[in-house]
Every structure is written in C-alpha cells, then in structure tokens.
Amino acid sequence: MNEVPMRLLRPFQTIAIAAIVAAGGAGNAAADGEFAQFDLSPDTFTGVLSAQRGRFSFGTVYSDYEDGSDLNFTLSYAVPLGDPQMPVTLRVGPALQYERLETWKAGLRVVAEHYRPTEFGNIFLLGEVSTIDRAYFGLASLGLRDPGLAFELTHQGDDDGYRETALAIVKPIEGTALSLRAGYKFDAEEVFVGMSFNTF
C-alpha cells in the first residue's frame, strides 16, 4: 500500500484506540478521563492519546512528517497548586522518545495547565517543556458557549530547529465527546483538518 492511503488510515486507527481506552474506563471517578486527537495535513500526521487515573497520566504522541516519524511516551504525576476550585495543575514525569523510529531518547517532562470557566465559555492554558531536544509546547484555548466553538493557538519547537505556530477552530459535536477541527500552520504554510475525543 502506498504512502497516501496509509496516511489516510491513521486517523481511523487513532479514533479506534481512543474508543477502546474509553470503553475500558467506564465507571471512573469524575476527575479521570481520556483524550485523543489527530491532525492531518498534506505532509504531516499527528496523533495524540492520553488517559488520566487519579493523579497519574499516561500519554503517547505519534508524528509522521516528510523526513520521518517520531513516537513519544510520557508518564506524569499531577500536583494542583493555588485555588482548589480552579487550580494550576503541575504535571511532572519521565518522557521517552523513539526518534525517527530509530533512536531512543529519555528525559524529563514538566507541564503546567489551567482551566477556567467564564461567563462566555471557558479558557484553557497549557505550557510544556521537555529535556529531550529541549522541546517546548504552548497552547491557549478560548471556548465560546455561543456559537459553540473553540479557538486554539499553539506554538512549539525544539533545539533541532523545529518551529511551528498554528491556529485551529474546534467545533464540538453535540451530544458526543467528539469535536471536529480545522486550522492553519503558519510556518509550514498548510491547512490541516482533524478530530478530537475528550471525556474530561
């Protein structure tokens, strides 16, 4: 099978994995949940899968790009800081990367995140740094109750020279845990589409 059909199949594989994880998580505490997301563009595919149980979280990210593929695994422990009703959550733990599916790298990952409900919807902020390639990732999300949309601005990079800034529009599918995504990558100058699954 050639490269294009394989790339088109990966989103369905990601959603299938998310559904399996969700089915296995039935009956968890309210704070627990699962998240899956994929973004597909002409030259890249990114799939994210994570699950939280109590203060522990496990995540994996697969990235397929023109020059190769990377697979990342993370395990973290959460420490809430500040207001118990709307804390800043600090997550710390080990990270493992299978770079280009050839070389293993290990490191430490630190994440800070904050969710705040508002009169118009919600705000979600996340910042992440890793000792692997000195990678970093930032996300700012603005959710609007009316018209039921969210806008996400992300920026990421590492010491290998990778940089990307993207803007996405997210539309939840009413009555489900699914959302449709579409956006634009400014550095790559390309449009992407995707889907996410969120039970948090």
XYZ file of N, CA and C in Angstrom:
600
model
N 0.861 -1.194 0.000
C 0.000 0.000 0.000
C 0.891 1.236 0.000
N 0.559 2.221 -0.847
C 1.447 3.372 -0.940
C 1.240 4.340 0.210
N 2.061 5.395 0.252
C 2.125 6.283 1.419
C 0.836 7.036 1.665
N 0.166 7.550 0.607
C -1.017 8.379 0.802
C -2.162 7.599 1.448
N -2.545 6.403 0.934
C -3.608 5.664 1.616
C -3.269 5.322 3.058
N -2.013 4.979 3.353
C -1.629 4.662 4.722
C -1.821 5.858 5.638
N -1.467 7.047 5.160
C -1.627 8.255 5.969
C -3.097 8.535 6.228
N -3.951 8.229 5.262
C -5.377 8.453 5.435
C -6.000 7.466 6.414
N -5.388 6.294 6.582
C -5.915 5.291 7.504
C -5.570 5.603 8.954
N -4.477 6.316 9.206
C -4.011 6.528 10.568
C -5.026 7.243 11.454
N -5.771 8.244 10.944
C -6.774 8.872 11.812
C -7.796 7.873 12.338
N -8.225 6.932 11.505
C -9.209 5.961 11.940
C -8.619 5.011 12.981
N -7.332 4.704 12.850
C -6.658 3.889 13.855
C -6.616 4.613 15.191
N -6.349 5.920 15.159
C -6.297 6.719 16.387
C -7.641 6.737 17.095
N -8.722 6.969 16.347
C -10.056 7.003 16.946
C -10.429 5.638 17.496
N -10.041 4.560 16.802
C -10.330 3.209 17.291
C -9.639 2.963 18.629
N -8.383 3.391 18.761
C -7.648 3.232 20.014
C -8.340 4.024 21.120
N -8.766 5.253 20.797
C -9.445 6.092 21.792
C -10.729 5.437 22.280
N -11.476 4.829 21.362
C -12.725 4.176 21.747
C -12.466 3.002 22.681
N -11.405 2.252 22.421
C -11.057 1.116 23.279
C -10.699 1.595 24.680
N -9.877 2.656 24.745
C -9.486 3.196 26.046
C -10.704 3.712 26.806
N -11.602 4.386 26.092
C -12.798 4.929 26.733
C -13.673 3.808 27.276
N -13.834 2.746 26.505
C -14.660 1.628 26.946
C -14.082 0.997 28.198
N -12.762 0.952 28.279
C -12.109 0.374 29.446
C -12.173 1.272 30.645
N -12.516 2.557 30.449
C -12.521 3.493 31.571
C -13.881 3.711 32.183
N -14.877 2.940 31.794
C -16.222 3.142 32.336
C -16.226 2.981 33.844
N -16.920 3.912 34.523
C -17.049 3.819 35.969
C -15.932 4.505 36.727
N -15.093 5.306 36.055
C -14.011 6.002 36.734
C -14.541 7.218 37.480
N -13.715 7.759 38.360
C -14.070 8.977 39.079
C -14.195 10.126 38.101
N -14.907 11.189 38.537
C -15.193 12.310 37.645
C -13.917 12.976 37.141
N -12.846 12.966 37.928
C -11.614 13.635 37.522
C -10.861 12.848 36.455
N -11.175 11.569 36.310
C -10.493 10.749 35.317
C -11.079 10.994 33.937
N -10.311 10.639 32.923
C -10.813 10.811 31.569
C -9.807 10.375 30.536
N -10.236 10.446 29.278
C -9.383 10.110 28.145
C -9.448 11.224 27.113
N -8.369 11.354 26.366
C -8.304 12.359 25.302
C -7.562 11.760 24.120
N -8.099 11.941 22.943
C -7.429 11.524 21.715
C -7.625 12.611 20.673
N -6.644 12.799 19.825
C -6.745 13.826 18.793
C -5.842 13.460 17.621
N -6.306 13.744 16.416
C -5.417 13.636 15.266
C -5.580 14.862 14.385
N -4.490 15.275 13.782
C -4.486 16.349 12.796
C -3.794 15.831 11.546
N -4.412 16.073 10.397
C -3.905 15.583 9.122
C -3.753 16.740 8.151
N -2.563 16.870 7.562
C -2.298 17.881 6.554
C -1.647 17.183 5.362
N -1.407 17.892 4.260
C -0.815 17.225 3.089
C 0.506 16.524 3.374
N 1.324 17.033 4.296
C 2.654 16.463 4.520
C 2.859 15.838 5.890
N 1.902 15.998 6.809
C 2.118 15.511 8.174
C 0.865 14.863 8.756
N 1.084 14.028 9.750
C 0.005 13.464 10.550
C 0.465 13.440 12.003
N -0.378 13.898 12.910
C -0.074 13.847 14.339
C -1.245 13.215 15.072
N -0.949 12.202 15.869
C -1.968 11.551 16.688
C -1.583 11.610 18.150
N -2.525 11.979 19.005
C -2.294 12.112 20.446
C -3.293 11.233 21.187
N -2.824 10.545 22.204
C -3.697 9.728 23.038
C -3.231 9.845 24.474
N -4.146 10.161 25.401
C -3.773 10.258 26.815
C -4.924 9.792 27.689
N -4.571 9.349 28.889
C -5.566 8.903 29.860
C -5.106 9.312 31.244
N -6.062 9.701 32.094
C -5.767 10.099 33.468
C -6.516 9.206 34.434
N -5.785 8.742 35.446
C -6.380 7.963 36.522
C -5.862 8.537 37.832
N -6.742 9.225 38.553
C -6.309 9.899 39.766
C -5.294 10.981 39.414
N -4.148 10.965 40.082
C -3.113 11.961 39.802
C -2.129 11.514 38.727
N -2.291 10.292 38.225
C -1.363 9.787 37.223
C -1.952 9.919 35.819
N -1.083 10.295 34.874
C -1.482 10.405 33.479
C -0.468 9.690 32.600
N -0.981 9.043 31.568
C -0.137 8.408 30.565
C -0.482 9.001 29.213
N 0.529 9.274 28.407
C 0.269 9.827 27.089
C 1.217 9.296 26.041
N 0.757 9.296 24.808
C 1.610 8.944 23.677
C 1.277 9.852 22.502
N 2.297 10.240 21.764
C 2.137 11.096 20.590
C 2.912 10.476 19.435
N 2.227 10.318 18.305
C 2.883 9.834 17.090
C 2.869 10.951 16.063
N 4.042 11.266 15.510
C 4.150 12.313 14.490
C 4.787 11.740 13.237
N 4.098 11.895 12.119
C 4.603 11.432 10.826
C 4.787 12.665 9.947
N 6.005 12.915 9.503
C 6.298 14.097 8.705
C 7.126 13.692 7.493
N 7.479 14.662 6.672
C 8.147 14.359 5.405
C 9.448 13.586 5.581
N 10.223 13.907 6.624
C 11.544 13.305 6.791
C 11.557 12.072 7.690
N 10.420 11.674 8.249
C 10.418 10.517 9.125
C 9.262 10.526 10.098
N 9.396 9.767 11.181
C 8.339 9.648 12.182
C 8.947 9.600 13.575
N 8.227 10.149 14.560
C 8.631 10.100 15.960
C 7.488 9.513 16.778
N 7.850 8.774 17.824
C 6.877 8.223 18.751
C 7.302 8.600 20.161
N 6.400 9.233 20.914
C 6.707 9.715 22.259
C 5.790 9.082 23.295
N 6.354 8.793 24.483
C 5.586 8.262 25.602
C 5.873 9.119 26.836
N 4.837 9.371 27.637
C 5.021 10.141 28.865
C 4.208 9.531 30.000
N 4.719 9.677 31.203
C 4.020 9.293 32.419
C 4.219 10.443 33.394
N 3.153 10.928 34.015
C 3.300 12.087 34.894
C 2.426 11.979 36.132
N 2.821 12.740 37.147
C 2.093 12.826 38.411
C 1.654 14.273 38.597
N 0.380 14.493 38.913
C -0.187 15.840 38.987
C -0.148 16.395 40.400
N 0.206 17.680 40.491
C 0.196 18.403 41.759
C -0.602 19.694 41.546
N -1.825 19.799 42.110
C -2.604 21.030 41.965
C -2.050 22.138 42.850
N -1.979 23.349 42.299
C -1.456 24.500 43.029
C -2.490 25.624 43.039
N -2.546 26.393 44.127
C -3.434 27.547 44.182
C -4.861 27.193 44.552
N -5.817 27.933 43.993
C -7.237 27.791 44.294
C -7.705 26.372 44.003
N -8.212 25.632 44.995
C -8.660 24.253 44.756
C -9.784 24.147 43.736
N -10.589 25.214 43.594
C -11.687 25.192 42.635
C -11.205 25.406 41.204
N -10.137 26.181 41.022
C -9.582 26.448 39.695
C -8.055 26.458 39.782
N -7.458 25.303 40.056
C -6.012 25.275 40.288
C -5.201 25.357 39.010
N -3.933 25.703 39.180
C -2.936 25.459 38.144
C -2.385 24.069 38.461
N -2.490 23.154 37.515
C -2.043 21.785 37.743
C -0.656 21.590 37.147
N 0.267 21.178 37.987
C 1.637 20.899 37.550
C 1.778 19.394 37.394
N 2.244 18.960 36.223
C 2.450 17.541 35.950
C 3.934 17.305 35.657
N 4.523 16.360 36.361
C 5.957 16.085 36.220
C 6.154 14.585 36.055
N 7.063 14.202 35.151
C 7.333 12.785 34.990
C 8.305 12.489 33.863
N 8.637 11.209 33.689
C 9.597 10.817 32.654
C 8.989 10.871 31.251
N 9.862 11.056 30.287
C 9.461 11.066 28.879
C 10.406 10.175 28.093
N 9.866 9.538 27.069
C 10.642 8.635 26.227
C 10.290 8.915 24.773
N 11.298 9.035 23.935
C 11.066 9.297 22.515
C 11.800 8.277 21.652
N 11.084 7.765 20.652
C 11.668 6.880 19.652
C 11.831 7.718 18.386
N 12.941 8.449 18.317
C 13.171 9.432 17.262
C 13.392 8.761 15.911
N 12.617 9.202 14.924
C 12.652 8.650 13.565
C 12.461 7.136 13.546
N 11.893 6.608 14.659
C 11.705 5.172 14.839
C 13.026 4.427 14.698
N 14.122 5.118 15.141
C 15.469 4.545 15.052
C 16.234 4.642 16.371
N 16.083 5.776 17.080
C 16.895 6.057 18.263
C 16.012 6.385 19.465
N 16.305 5.726 20.601
C 15.563 6.014 21.828
C 16.231 7.136 22.611
N 15.403 8.058 23.128
C 15.876 9.143 23.978
C 14.995 9.209 25.217
N 15.615 9.476 26.366
C 14.863 9.579 27.615
C 15.088 10.952 28.238
N 14.089 11.435 28.974
C 14.229 12.736 29.600
C 13.140 12.998 30.619
N 13.016 14.252 31.007
C 12.034 14.695 31.988
C 11.098 15.707 31.333
N 9.805 15.603 31.659
C 8.796 16.491 31.081
C 8.031 17.172 32.203
N 7.809 18.483 32.040
C 7.050 19.269 33.019
C 5.937 20.015 32.274
N 4.725 19.905 32.801
C 3.566 20.549 32.188
C 2.835 21.374 33.239
N 2.406 22.565 32.863
C 1.531 23.378 33.718
C 0.270 23.689 32.921
N -0.900 23.472 33.531
C -2.147 23.712 32.816
C -3.186 24.333 33.738
N -4.103 25.082 33.135
C -5.131 25.772 33.916
C -6.404 25.877 33.092
N -7.513 25.459 33.690
C -8.831 25.574 33.055
C -9.688 26.514 33.893
N -10.350 27.453 33.219
C -11.178 28.429 33.936
C -12.491 28.636 33.187
N -13.623 28.287 33.817
C -14.922 28.617 33.207
C -15.161 30.122 33.269
N -15.846 30.646 32.263
C -16.142 32.074 32.198
C -17.613 32.273 31.850
N -18.055 33.523 31.865
C -19.435 33.826 31.504
C -19.718 33.484 30.056
N -18.707 33.574 29.197
C -18.911 33.317 27.774
C -18.523 31.897 27.361
N -17.896 31.134 28.258
C -17.471 29.789 27.902
C -16.365 29.297 28.817
N -15.133 29.273 28.307
C -14.001 28.824 29.119
C -12.671 29.240 28.497
N -11.649 29.198 29.333
C -10.274 29.453 28.898
C -9.424 28.286 29.380
N -8.565 27.787 28.501
C -7.653 26.715 28.877
C -6.245 27.093 28.422
N -5.282 27.036 29.357
C -3.892 27.373 29.062
C -3.007 26.192 29.423
N -2.020 25.906 28.587
C -1.107 24.796 28.845
C 0.284 25.156 28.355
N 1.279 24.866 29.170
C 2.677 25.043 28.790
C 3.451 23.789 29.123
N 4.329 23.358 28.232
C 5.058 22.095 28.409
C 6.506 22.253 27.979
N 7.424 21.704 28.757
C 8.841 21.667 28.380
C 9.362 20.262 28.638
N 10.343 19.858 27.825
C 10.951 18.538 27.955
C 12.457 18.664 27.787
N 13.201 17.851 28.530
C 14.656 17.861 28.374
C 15.083 17.156 27.092
N 14.197 16.387 26.477
C 14.517 15.747 25.197
C 14.505 16.818 24.108
N 15.660 17.084 23.535
C 15.824 18.099 22.495
C 15.368 19.491 22.941
N 15.267 19.696 24.265
C 14.790 20.981 24.806
C 13.489 21.409 24.119
N 12.598 20.460 23.986
C 11.332 20.714 23.293
C 10.382 21.512 24.185
N 9.523 22.287 23.554
C 8.521 23.060 24.278
C 7.232 23.120 23.465
N 6.131 23.330 24.189
C 4.819 23.411 23.554
C 3.934 24.313 24.388
N 3.215 25.205 23.741
C 2.282 26.081 24.430
C 0.947 26.101 23.723
N -0.137 26.144 24.496
C -1.485 26.171 23.930
C -2.349 27.150 24.707
N -3.102 27.954 23.988
C -4.108 28.841 24.577
C -5.417 28.573 23.852
N -6.446 28.191 24.608
C -7.739 27.861 24.008
C -8.817 28.767 24.589
N -9.653 29.289 23.709
C -10.769 30.145 24.095
C -12.054 29.484 23.628
N -12.881 29.009 24.575
C -14.145 28.364 24.233
C -15.302 29.329 24.340
N -16.137 29.386 23.318
C -17.291 30.278 23.290
C -18.570 29.447 23.342
N -19.365 29.668 24.379
C -20.610 28.913 24.539
C -21.530 29.157 23.351
N -21.640 30.397 22.913
C -22.380 30.758 21.708
C -21.395 31.437 20.766
N -21.096 30.848 19.633
C -21.868 29.837 18.887
C -21.397 28.393 19.068
N -20.822 28.034 20.180
C -20.398 26.663 20.403
C -19.129 26.310 19.650
N -18.131 27.193 19.728
C -16.852 26.993 19.049
C -15.714 27.248 20.024
N -14.561 26.690 19.709
C -13.343 26.997 20.457
C -12.251 27.375 19.470
N -11.394 28.291 19.888
C -10.258 28.714 19.071
C -8.982 28.360 19.830
N -8.049 27.685 19.153
C -6.804 27.240 19.777
C -5.600 27.841 19.056
N -4.706 28.426 19.832
C -3.444 28.929 19.305
C -2.328 28.111 19.945
N -1.466 27.509 19.124
C -0.367 26.690 19.651
C 0.964 27.155 19.065
N 2.009 26.945 19.852
C 3.371 27.195 19.368
C 4.272 26.131 19.972
N 5.160 25.569 19.151
C 6.059 24.529 19.634
C 7.388 24.584 18.896
N 8.376 23.919 19.492
C 9.694 23.899 18.867
C 10.667 23.062 19.678
N 11.910 22.971 19.191
C 12.964 22.254 19.911
C 14.322 22.768 19.451
N 15.398 22.217 20.031
C 16.726 22.717 19.697
C 17.283 22.125 18.402
N 16.481 21.306 17.712
C 16.862 20.823 16.380
C 16.459 21.806 15.288
N 15.851 22.910 15.686
C 15.453 23.925 14.722
C 14.001 23.864 14.294
N 13.233 22.940 14.861
C 11.823 22.837 14.508
C 11.029 23.943 15.184
N 10.167 24.615 14.416
C 9.284 25.650 14.942
C 7.952 25.546 14.214
N 6.871 25.715 14.948
C 5.557 25.755 14.299
C 4.561 26.497 15.161
N 3.812 27.385 14.540
C 2.711 28.098 15.175
C 1.453 27.786 14.379
N 0.369 27.463 15.070
C -0.856 27.072 14.373
C -2.074 27.666 15.065
N -3.105 27.888 14.267
C -4.391 28.363 14.767
C -5.455 27.380 14.314
N -6.302 26.932 15.243
C -7.344 25.956 14.911
C -8.699 26.414 15.412
N -9.738 26.008 14.692
C -11.122 26.196 15.113
C -11.677 24.815 15.437
N -12.299 24.702 16.595
C -12.795 23.408 17.067
C -14.313 23.497 17.248
N -15.036 22.529 16.668
C -16.491 22.506 16.769
C -16.939 21.201 17.425
N -17.390 21.254 18.699
C -17.901 20.043 19.353
C -19.138 19.509 18.637
N -19.246 18.179 18.570
C -20.433 17.539 18.009
C -21.401 17.303 19.161
N -22.526 17.971 19.119
C -23.468 17.965 20.235
C -23.886 16.553 20.627
N -23.886 16.295 21.932
C -24.318 15.008 22.437
C -23.261 13.923 22.390
N -22.048 14.281 22.005
C -20.958 13.312 21.934
C -19.710 13.888 22.596
N -18.667 13.071 22.700
C -17.377 13.524 23.217
C -16.430 13.898 22.082
N -16.959 13.982 20.855
C -16.146 14.254 19.672
C -16.225 15.718 19.260
N -15.136 16.204 18.651
C -15.090 17.548 18.075
C -14.384 17.482 16.733
N -14.819 18.327 15.808
C -14.153 18.472 14.520
C -13.188 19.635 14.602
N -12.049 19.514 13.892
C -11.004 20.525 13.948
C -10.565 20.922 12.532
N -10.203 22.194 12.394
C -9.602 22.669 11.142
C -8.728 23.861 11.484
N -7.603 23.986 10.795
C -6.716 25.102 11.120
C -5.637 25.324 10.089
N -4.692 26.182 10.471
C -3.623 26.573 9.555
C -2.292 26.617 10.296
N -1.254 25.999 9.700
C 0.103 26.027 10.242
C 0.867 27.141 9.537
N 1.300 28.138 10.309
C 1.904 29.326 9.717
C 3.311 29.077 9.178
N 4.113 28.272 9.869
C 5.477 28.029 9.398
C 5.484 27.097 8.191
N 4.692 26.044 8.235
C 4.608 25.105 7.122
C 3.742 25.641 5.990
N 2.942 26.670 6.298
C 2.034 27.278 5.325
C 1.091 26.238 4.722
N 0.397 25.510 5.602
C -0.530 24.497 5.118
C -1.743 24.384 6.043
N -2.836 23.964 5.445
C -4.092 23.750 6.165
C -4.106 22.337 6.724
N -4.747 22.138 7.887
C -4.923 20.804 8.429
C -6.359 20.617 8.903
N -6.789 19.365 8.948
C -8.103 19.006 9.487
C -7.894 17.889 10.486
N -8.853 17.694 11.378
C -8.695 16.641 12.367
C -9.956 16.426 13.169
N -9.792 15.624 14.224
C -10.878 15.277 15.118
C -10.303 15.021 16.503
N -11.082 15.313 17.527
C -10.650 15.024 18.894
C -11.773 14.332 19.658
N -11.369 13.641 20.709
C -12.268 12.870 21.570
C -11.876 13.184 23.003
N -12.807 13.696 23.807
C -12.449 14.189 25.140
C -13.540 13.838 26.149
N -13.173 13.046 27.174
C -14.134 12.692 28.216
C -13.853 13.389 29.533
N -12.929 14.355 29.547
C -12.642 15.091 30.788
C -13.771 16.068 31.090
